[in-house]
CSV table of C-alpha atoms in Angstrom, one decimal:
chain,number,residue,atom,x,y,z
A,1,MET,CA,-2.0,-14.0,23.4
A,2,ILE,CA,0.1,-15.2,25.3
A,3,PRO,CA,3.6,-14.0,23.2
A,4,LYS,CA,5.5,-17.6,23.5
A,5,ASN,CA,5.5,-20.9,22.0
A,6,ILE,CA,2.5,-22.3,23.1
A,7,ASP,CA,4.3,-25.4,24.4
A,8,GLN,CA,6.9,-22.9,26.8
A,9,ILE,CA,4.2,-21.7,28.6
A,10,THR,CA,4.0,-22.6,32.0
A,11,ILE,CA,2.4,-21.7,35.4
A,12,SER,CA,4.7,-18.8,36.4
A,13,ASP,CA,2.7,-16.9,32.7
A,14,ILE,CA,-0.6,-17.9,33.8
A,15,GLN,CA,0.3,-16.0,37.4
A,16,ARG,CA,1.3,-13.8,35.7
A,17,LEU,CA,-1.8,-12.8,33.9
A,18,VAL,CA,-4.2,-12.8,37.2
A,19,ALA,CA,-0.8,-10.5,39.0
A,20,ASN,CA,-1.4,-8.4,37.0
A,21,GLU,CA,-4.9,-8.4,35.6
A,22,VAL,CA,-5.2,-9.1,32.7
A,23,THR,CA,-8.5,-9.2,31.5
A,24,GLY,CA,-10.2,-11.3,28.4
A,25,GLY,CA,-9.8,-9.2,25.2
A,26,LYS,CA,-9.5,-10.2,22.2
A,27,THR,CA,-7.0,-12.3,21.9
A,28,ILE,CA,-7.4,-13.4,25.2
A,29,HIS,CA,-10.3,-15.6,26.4
A,30,TYR,CA,-10.9,-17.2,29.6
A,31,LYS,CA,-13.2,-20.1,30.5
A,32,ARG,CA,-13.7,-21.7,33.9
A,33,ASP,CA,-14.7,-25.3,32.7
A,34,ILE,CA,-14.0,-27.5,29.6
A,35,PRO,CA,-17.1,-27.8,27.2
A,36,ASN,CA,-19.1,-30.9,27.9
A,37,ASP,CA,-21.3,-32.6,25.1
A,38,HIS,CA,-24.0,-30.7,25.5
A,39,LYS,CA,-25.7,-28.8,22.2
A,40,ASP,CA,-25.0,-25.0,23.9
A,41,GLU,CA,-21.6,-26.0,25.4
A,42,ASN,CA,-21.0,-27.2,21.5
A,43,VAL,CA,-22.3,-24.2,19.9
A,44,ASN,CA,-20.3,-22.4,22.3
A,45,PHE,CA,-16.9,-23.4,21.7
A,46,LEU,CA,-16.9,-23.3,18.1
A,47,ILE,CA,-18.6,-20.0,18.1
A,48,ASP,CA,-15.3,-19.2,20.0
A,49,ILE,CA,-12.8,-21.0,17.5
A,50,CYS,CA,-14.4,-19.2,14.7
A,51,ALA,CA,-14.0,-16.2,16.2
A,52,LEU,CA,-10.3,-16.1,17.3
A,53,ALA,CA,-9.6,-17.2,13.3
A,54,ASN,CA,-11.7,-14.9,12.0
A,55,SER,CA,-9.8,-12.0,14.1
A,56,ILE,CA,-6.0,-11.9,14.7
A,57,GLY,CA,-5.8,-15.4,16.1
A,58,GLY,CA,-5.7,-15.3,20.1
A,59,ASP,CA,-5.8,-17.9,23.1
A,60,LEU,CA,-8.4,-20.2,24.7
A,61,ILE,CA,-7.6,-20.3,28.8
A,62,TYR,CA,-9.8,-23.0,30.4
A,63,GLY,CA,-9.0,-23.0,34.4
A,64,ILE,CA,-9.6,-19.7,34.6
A,65,GLU,CA,-12.3,-17.4,36.6
A,66,THR,CA,-13.5,-14.3,36.2
A,67,GLN,CA,-14.8,-12.5,38.9
A,68,LYS,CA,-16.9,-8.6,38.6
A,69,ASN,CA,-14.5,-6.5,40.9
A,70,ASN,CA,-15.4,-2.5,40.9
A,71,GLN,CA,-17.2,-3.0,37.4
A,72,THR,CA,-13.3,-5.1,35.8
A,73,THR,CA,-13.5,-8.5,35.6
A,74,LEU,CA,-10.9,-10.1,37.6
A,75,PRO,CA,-9.3,-13.5,36.3
A,76,GLN,CA,-8.5,-16.0,39.0
A,77,ILE,CA,-6.6,-19.6,38.6
A,78,THR,CA,-9.3,-22.3,39.4
A,79,GLY,CA,-8.1,-24.8,37.6
A,80,LEU,CA,-10.0,-28.3,35.9
A,81,ASN,CA,-9.7,-31.8,36.9
A,82,LYS,CA,-7.4,-33.8,35.2
A,83,PHE,CA,-7.7,-34.9,31.9
A,84,ASN,CA,-6.6,-36.9,28.9
A,85,LEU,CA,-5.4,-34.4,27.2
A,86,GLN,CA,-4.4,-37.2,23.6
A,87,ASP,CA,-8.3,-37.8,24.0
A,88,PHE,CA,-9.8,-34.1,24.3
A,89,SER,CA,-7.3,-32.8,21.8
A,90,THR,CA,-8.8,-35.5,19.2
A,91,LYS,CA,-12.1,-35.2,19.9
A,92,TYR,CA,-12.4,-31.7,20.0
A,93,GLN,CA,-9.5,-31.8,16.7
A,94,SER,CA,-13.3,-33.6,14.9
A,95,LYS,CA,-15.9,-31.1,16.3
A,96,ILE,CA,-14.0,-28.1,15.0
A,97,GLN,CA,-13.2,-30.2,11.5
A,98,ASP,CA,-17.1,-30.7,11.4
A,99,GLY,CA,-18.3,-27.7,13.1
A,100,ILE,CA,-16.9,-25.0,10.9
A,101,GLU,CA,-16.1,-24.7,7.4
A,102,PRO,CA,-13.6,-23.6,5.5
A,103,LYS,CA,-11.9,-25.7,8.1
A,104,ILE,CA,-9.4,-24.6,10.4
A,105,THR,CA,-5.8,-25.9,10.7
A,106,GLY,CA,-3.2,-25.2,12.9
A,107,ILE,CA,-4.6,-25.6,16.2
A,108,GLN,CA,-2.6,-26.3,19.4
A,109,PHE,CA,-3.5,-27.7,22.1
A,110,HIS,CA,-1.6,-27.9,26.1
A,111,GLU,CA,-2.5,-28.3,29.1
A,112,ILE,CA,0.0,-27.4,32.3
A,113,THR,CA,0.4,-29.6,35.0
A,114,LEU,CA,-0.8,-28.6,38.8
A,115,GLU,CA,-0.6,-30.2,42.1
A,116,ASP,CA,-4.2,-31.8,41.6
A,117,LYS,CA,-5.2,-29.6,38.6
A,118,SER,CA,-4.5,-28.3,35.1
A,119,ILE,CA,-4.7,-25.4,32.7
A,120,LEU,CA,-6.0,-26.1,28.9
A,121,ILE,CA,-4.7,-23.9,26.5
A,122,ILE,CA,-6.1,-23.5,23.0
A,123,ARG,CA,-4.3,-21.7,20.5
A,124,VAL,CA,-6.2,-20.2,17.5
A,125,PRO,CA,-3.8,-18.6,14.6
A,126,GLN,CA,-5.1,-16.1,12.5
A,127,SER,CA,-6.8,-17.7,9.6
A,128,TRP,CA,-5.5,-17.0,5.6
A,129,THR,CA,-8.5,-18.9,4.3
A,130,ALA,CA,-11.2,-16.8,6.5
A,131,PRO,CA,-14.3,-15.7,7.3
A,132,HIS,CA,-15.5,-19.3,8.6
A,133,ARG,CA,-18.7,-19.9,9.7
A,134,VAL,CA,-20.7,-22.2,12.3
A,135,ILE,CA,-22.1,-25.4,10.7
A,136,TYR,CA,-23.2,-27.0,13.4
A,137,ASN,CA,-27.0,-28.0,14.6
A,138,GLN,CA,-28.0,-26.3,10.8
A,139,MET,CA,-26.9,-22.8,12.0
A,140,SER,CA,-24.8,-21.4,9.7
A,141,HIS,CA,-23.6,-17.9,11.1
A,142,PHE,CA,-19.9,-16.0,10.9
A,143,TYR,CA,-17.8,-14.7,13.9
A,144,GLY,CA,-15.7,-12.5,14.9
A,145,ARG,CA,-14.0,-11.0,18.0
A,146,SER,CA,-13.2,-7.6,19.3
A,147,ASN,CA,-12.3,-6.5,23.1
A,148,ALA,CA,-16.2,-6.8,24.9
A,149,GLY,CA,-16.1,-10.8,23.4
A,150,ASN,CA,-17.5,-12.8,20.1
A,151,TYR,CA,-20.3,-10.9,17.9
A,152,SER,CA,-22.1,-12.1,15.3
A,153,LEU,CA,-20.0,-10.5,11.2
A,154,ASP,CA,-22.8,-8.5,9.3
A,155,ILE,CA,-22.6,-8.0,5.8
A,156,GLN,CA,-20.0,-5.8,5.2
A,157,GLU,CA,-17.7,-7.2,7.7
A,158,ILE,CA,-18.2,-11.2,5.7
A,159,ARG,CA,-17.3,-8.7,2.5
A,160,SER,CA,-14.4,-7.4,4.3
A,161,ALA,CA,-12.8,-10.8,4.9
A,162,PHE,CA,-13.4,-12.3,1.9
A,163,LEU,CA,-11.4,-9.0,0.7
A,164,ALA,CA,-8.6,-9.7,3.7
A,165,SER,CA,-8.1,-13.3,2.4
A,166,ASP,CA,-7.2,-12.3,-1.2
A,167,THR,CA,-5.5,-9.3,-0.2
A,168,MET,CA,-2.7,-11.2,2.1
A,169,ILE,CA,-2.5,-13.5,-0.9
A,170,ALA,CA,-1.0,-10.7,-3.2
A,171,GLN,CA,1.1,-9.4,-0.5
A,172,ILE,CA,2.7,-12.3,0.1
A,173,ASP,CA,3.0,-12.6,-3.9
A,174,LYS,CA,4.0,-9.4,-4.1
A,175,PHE,CA,6.8,-9.5,-1.5
A,176,ARG,CA,8.2,-12.6,-3.2
A,177,THR,CA,8.1,-10.6,-6.4
A,178,ALA,CA,9.7,-8.5,-5.4
A,179,ARG,CA,12.5,-10.0,-3.8
A,180,LEU,CA,13.3,-12.9,-6.6
A,181,GLU,CA,13.1,-9.6,-8.7
A,182,LYS,CA,16.5,-8.2,-6.4
A,183,ILE,CA,17.6,-12.0,-7.1
A,184,ARG,CA,17.7,-12.0,-10.5
A,185,THR,CA,19.5,-8.6,-11.0
A,186,SER,CA,21.6,-9.1,-8.4
A,187,LYS,CA,20.9,-6.4,-6.0
A,188,THR,CA,21.1,-9.0,-2.9
A,189,PRO,CA,22.8,-7.8,0.8
A,190,VAL,CA,26.2,-9.4,-0.3
A,191,LYS,CA,27.9,-9.8,-4.3
A,192,LEU,CA,26.8,-13.6,-5.1
A,193,ARG,CA,29.6,-15.6,-7.0
A,194,GLU,CA,27.5,-16.8,-9.6
A,195,LYS,CA,23.8,-14.9,-11.1
A,196,ASP,CA,22.3,-18.3,-11.0
A,197,ALA,CA,20.8,-19.2,-7.1
A,198,LEU,CA,18.2,-21.4,-5.2
A,199,VAL,CA,16.0,-19.4,-3.4
A,200,LEU,CA,13.7,-20.4,-0.3
A,201,HIS,CA,11.8,-18.0,0.9
A,202,ILE,CA,9.5,-19.1,4.7
A,203,ILE,CA,6.8,-16.9,5.4
A,204,PRO,CA,4.4,-17.2,8.0
A,205,LEU,CA,0.9,-15.9,7.7
A,206,SER,CA,1.6,-14.3,11.3
A,207,SER,CA,4.8,-12.0,10.1
A,208,LEU,CA,1.9,-10.2,8.0
A,209,THR,CA,-1.0,-9.9,10.0
A,210,ASN,CA,0.0,-9.9,13.5
A,211,PHE,CA,3.0,-7.2,13.8
A,212,GLN,CA,5.2,-9.5,15.4
A,213,TYR,CA,8.8,-8.6,15.6
A,214,LEU,CA,12.1,-10.7,16.4
A,215,ASP,CA,14.3,-10.2,19.7
A,216,LEU,CA,17.0,-9.9,17.2
A,217,GLU,CA,19.9,-9.8,19.5
A,218,ASN,CA,18.9,-12.4,21.5
A,219,ILE,CA,18.9,-14.6,18.7
A,220,ALA,CA,22.6,-13.3,16.7
A,221,ASN,CA,23.3,-15.1,20.3
A,222,ASN,CA,21.5,-18.1,20.4
A,223,ASN,CA,22.1,-20.7,17.5
A,224,PRO,CA,20.6,-18.8,14.5
A,225,PRO,CA,18.7,-19.8,11.2
A,226,THR,CA,21.7,-20.4,9.2
A,227,PRO,CA,22.3,-20.6,5.0
A,228,ILE,CA,21.7,-23.3,2.6
A,229,ASP,CA,24.6,-25.8,3.0
A,230,PHE,CA,26.7,-23.3,4.9
A,231,ARG,CA,29.6,-23.8,6.2
A,232,GLU,CA,31.6,-20.9,7.6
A,233,GLY,CA,30.9,-17.4,7.6
A,234,ASP,CA,29.4,-14.6,9.5
A,235,TRP,CA,26.4,-12.3,10.4
A,236,ARG,CA,25.7,-8.4,10.9
A,237,TYR,CA,22.7,-6.6,11.8
A,238,ASN,CA,21.4,-4.4,8.6
A,239,PHE,CA,18.3,-2.0,7.8
A,240,ASP,CA,16.1,-6.0,7.2
A,241,GLY,CA,16.8,-7.5,10.3
A,242,LEU,CA,20.1,-10.2,10.5
A,243,LEU,CA,21.9,-11.4,7.6
A,244,TYR,CA,24.1,-14.0,7.8
A,245,PHE,CA,26.2,-15.3,4.8
A,246,ASP,CA,28.6,-17.7,3.7
A,247,GLN,CA,32.2,-16.6,3.5
A,248,PHE,CA,33.6,-20.0,2.0
A,249,THR,CA,34.7,-18.1,-1.3
A,250,TYR,CA,35.5,-15.2,0.3
A,251,PRO,CA,35.0,-11.5,-0.7
A,252,LEU,CA,32.0,-13.3,-3.0
A,253,MET,CA,29.8,-15.2,-1.3
A,254,ASN,CA,27.9,-19.0,-1.9
A,255,GLY,CA,25.4,-17.7,-0.3
A,256,TYR,CA,23.0,-15.9,2.4
A,257,LEU,CA,20.5,-16.2,4.8
A,258,GLN,CA,18.4,-12.8,5.6
A,259,LEU,CA,15.9,-13.2,9.3
A,260,PHE,CA,13.1,-10.5,8.2
A,261,ARG,CA,12.4,-8.5,11.7
A,262,ASN,CA,8.9,-9.9,11.2
A,263,GLY,CA,10.0,-13.5,11.1
A,264,ILE,CA,10.3,-14.5,7.9
A,265,ILE,CA,13.5,-16.1,6.0
A,266,GLU,CA,15.1,-15.7,2.8
A,267,SER,CA,17.8,-18.4,2.0
A,268,VAL,CA,19.7,-18.3,-1.4
A,269,ARG,CA,22.7,-19.9,-2.7
A,270,ASN,CA,24.6,-20.2,-6.0
A,271,LEU,CA,23.9,-23.9,-7.2
A,272,GLY,CA,27.3,-24.5,-8.7
A,273,ILE,CA,26.3,-25.6,-12.1
A,274,GLN,CA,29.3,-26.9,-14.1
A,275,LYS,CA,30.1,-26.7,-17.6
A,276,GLN,CA,31.1,-30.3,-19.2
A,277,GLU,CA,30.9,-31.4,-22.5
A,278,GLY,CA,29.3,-28.1,-24.1
A,279,LEU,CA,26.7,-27.8,-21.5
A,280,ASN,CA,26.1,-26.4,-18.6
A,281,LYS,CA,24.7,-29.7,-16.2
A,282,LEU,CA,23.0,-28.9,-12.8
A,283,TYR,CA,23.0,-31.8,-11.1
A,284,PHE,CA,20.4,-31.1,-8.4
A,285,THR,CA,20.6,-33.8,-5.7
A,286,TYR,CA,22.5,-32.1,-3.2
A,287,ASP,CA,21.6,-28.9,-3.4
A,288,GLU,CA,18.2,-30.7,-2.7
A,289,SER,CA,19.3,-32.5,-0.1
A,290,GLN,CA,20.7,-29.6,1.7
A,291,THR,CA,17.4,-27.3,0.9
A,292,LEU,CA,14.8,-30.5,3.1
A,293,THR,CA,18.3,-30.2,5.8
A,294,ALA,CA,17.5,-26.0,5.8
A,295,LEU,CA,13.6,-26.2,6.0
A,296,LYS,CA,13.5,-28.5,8.8
A,297,GLN,CA,16.0,-26.0,10.3
A,298,TYR,CA,13.6,-23.2,9.9
A,299,LEU,CA,10.8,-24.4,10.7
A,300,SER,CA,11.9,-25.7,13.9
A,301,PHE,CA,13.2,-22.2,14.3
A,302,LEU,CA,10.0,-20.0,13.7
A,303,GLN,CA,8.4,-22.8,15.8
A,304,ASN,CA,11.1,-21.5,19.2
A,305,GLN,CA,10.3,-17.9,18.5
A,306,GLY,CA,6.3,-18.8,18.3
A,307,PHE,CA,4.8,-18.9,15.3
A,308,THR,CA,2.3,-20.2,14.0
A,309,PRO,CA,0.8,-22.5,10.9
A,310,PRO,CA,-0.2,-21.8,8.0
A,311,ILE,CA,3.5,-21.3,7.1
A,312,PHE,CA,3.8,-20.3,3.2
A,313,VAL,CA,7.3,-22.1,2.0
A,314,PHE,CA,8.4,-20.8,-2.2
A,315,LEU,CA,11.2,-22.5,-3.6
A,316,SER,CA,12.6,-21.1,-6.8
A,317,LEU,CA,16.1,-21.7,-9.0
A,318,ILE,CA,17.0,-18.2,-10.6
A,319,ASN,CA,19.2,-17.7,-13.9
A,320,ILE,CA,18.9,-21.4,-15.1
A,321,GLU,CA,18.3,-21.1,-18.5
A,322,GLU,CA,19.7,-24.2,-21.0
A,323,CYS,CA,20.8,-26.0,-18.1
A,324,VAL,CA,20.3,-29.5,-18.1
A,325,MET,CA,19.4,-31.3,-14.9
A,326,MET,CA,21.5,-34.1,-14.4
A,327,PRO,CA,20.8,-37.0,-11.9
A,328,ASP,CA,24.3,-38.1,-9.8
A,329,SER,CA,25.6,-41.5,-10.2
A,330,THR,CA,23.5,-43.8,-8.0
A,331,SER,CA,20.4,-42.6,-9.3
A,332,ARG,CA,18.5,-45.1,-11.3
A,333,TYR,CA,17.4,-42.6,-13.8
A,334,ARG,CA,19.2,-42.3,-16.7
A,335,GLU,CA,20.8,-38.6,-17.5
A,336,LEU,CA,18.8,-36.7,-20.2
A,337,PHE,CA,19.8,-34.1,-22.1
A,338,TYR,CA,17.0,-31.6,-22.4
A,339,PRO,CA,18.1,-28.1,-21.8
A,340,ILE,CA,15.8,-25.9,-19.9
A,341,PRO,CA,14.4,-22.8,-21.3
A,342,GLU,CA,13.3,-20.7,-19.1
A,343,THR,CA,15.7,-18.4,-16.9
A,344,ASP,CA,13.7,-18.7,-13.9
A,345,LEU,CA,11.8,-21.9,-12.5
A,346,ILE,CA,8.9,-20.0,-10.1
A,347,THR,CA,7.3,-23.3,-8.4
A,348,PRO,CA,4.1,-22.3,-6.9
A,349,GLY,CA,3.8,-21.8,-2.4
A,350,VAL,CA,3.3,-25.1,-0.5
A,351,ILE,CA,1.5,-24.2,3.2
A,352,VAL,CA,2.6,-25.7,5.9
A,353,ARG,CA,-0.8,-26.4,8.1
A,354,GLU,CA,1.4,-28.7,11.0
A,355,PHE,CA,5.1,-28.3,12.2
A,356,SER,CA,4.6,-32.0,12.0
A,357,GLU,CA,4.9,-32.5,8.7
A,358,ARG,CA,8.3,-33.7,7.1
A,359,PRO,CA,10.3,-31.4,4.9
A,360,ALA,CA,10.8,-34.5,2.3
A,361,GLU,CA,6.7,-33.9,1.9
A,362,ILE,CA,6.1,-30.1,2.0
A,363,LEU,CA,8.7,-30.1,-1.1
A,364,ARG,CA,7.7,-32.8,-3.2
A,365,THR,CA,5.3,-31.0,-5.5
A,366,SER,CA,7.5,-28.7,-5.9
A,367,LEU,CA,10.7,-30.3,-6.5
A,368,ASP,CA,8.1,-32.7,-8.7
A,369,ALA,CA,7.6,-29.4,-10.9
A,370,LEU,CA,11.5,-28.7,-10.5
A,371,TRP,CA,12.7,-31.9,-12.3
A,372,GLN,CA,9.9,-32.1,-15.1
A,373,ALA,CA,11.2,-29.2,-16.6
A,374,GLY,CA,14.4,-31.0,-16.9
A,375,GLY,CA,12.3,-33.8,-18.9
A,376,TYR,CA,12.3,-36.1,-15.8
A,377,PRO,CA,8.5,-37.4,-14.9
A,378,LYS,CA,9.1,-36.6,-11.4
A,379,CYS,CA,11.8,-35.7,-8.4
A,380,ILE,CA,14.3,-38.7,-8.9
A,381,ASN,CA,14.7,-38.7,-5.4
A,382,TYR,CA,11.3,-40.6,-3.7
A,383,ASP,CA,11.1,-44.3,-4.3
A,384,ASP,CA,8.4,-45.8,-5.5
A,385,LYS,CA,6.3,-46.2,-2.1
A,386,GLY,CA,7.1,-41.7,-1.7
A,387,ASN,CA,9.9,-42.2,0.4
A,388,TYR,CA,12.7,-39.5,0.0
A,389,ILE,CA,15.8,-41.2,-0.8
A,390,GLU,CA,18.4,-39.8,1.3
A,391,ILE,CA,22.1,-39.4,0.1
């Protein structure tokens, strides 16, 4: 796989592959022509997609011919005749959805325009729902990919793929649980002003599987991601990667952002619970709005760093026992004085399958759950049509 965001790949990157004699392998597969509608072409296309998704993902690069030279297969740019990328991607996304099960998400298409030709790149992410099988035209076969090319998975490999998917989910859950315990017990990388906290975890699947590491120095010098509701602060390197912290209440902090070197983001912010009339009141609408703004920033950052979906998003509220969720003064909902009995509210994870998804859509079910914990029927900041009401 070319180590760049697919939208940033140019003809120079392709020429570099050719000049360096980078042959096809486990994560790069060259093709001279785009597939046509012939049955065999459709089958081969689906096998290519399935094999990459069942392995560690990769790039299909169309418009590159491979030639034998002293037993080595060398790439050569031939280019494709001009075509409509939108029509092609719509058509072949449909073929993928109909011809492979379970469905594969996060596939990206990118065209590089030459003078009178084109190069097409189809990027297939490693799938967390593997193993996938091709079901086109009464087929039912599982495929993987190695440096030698595509191959059929045997029974043991299929079993291992099922176990690997379960293992990845367990690994993500274990990581989140461990991090929340550190926050719960005040073992955070900076000292927070209060014990209560809103915690947002952003975990790209590829951060756990592809050993993709960030250029921390470059990020530190070029608009890095910042904590939720960031006002003013500082940053430093630490053992896990880069740490950004809000110094608004120095020496104690309102919040911080831990950027792990593998791309995982942990953003933590105190909630600003107000003690009024003998109650611990949590006016959550502002925190919620700032969280959605931060999520948009974090997903854009990961996309620019070359990460691909699926991306897991987790929202948690820590140390909020006996708090009362309160609407703001402009809300159509009346105040409900139901103290939250739980110490922590740990919402289920949400999967981002496309970067085009809006933060308010991504976190809708999580926000519903948090407001329901306070006695409300759903998140009070969506209108009757499901649109988020900006403050």
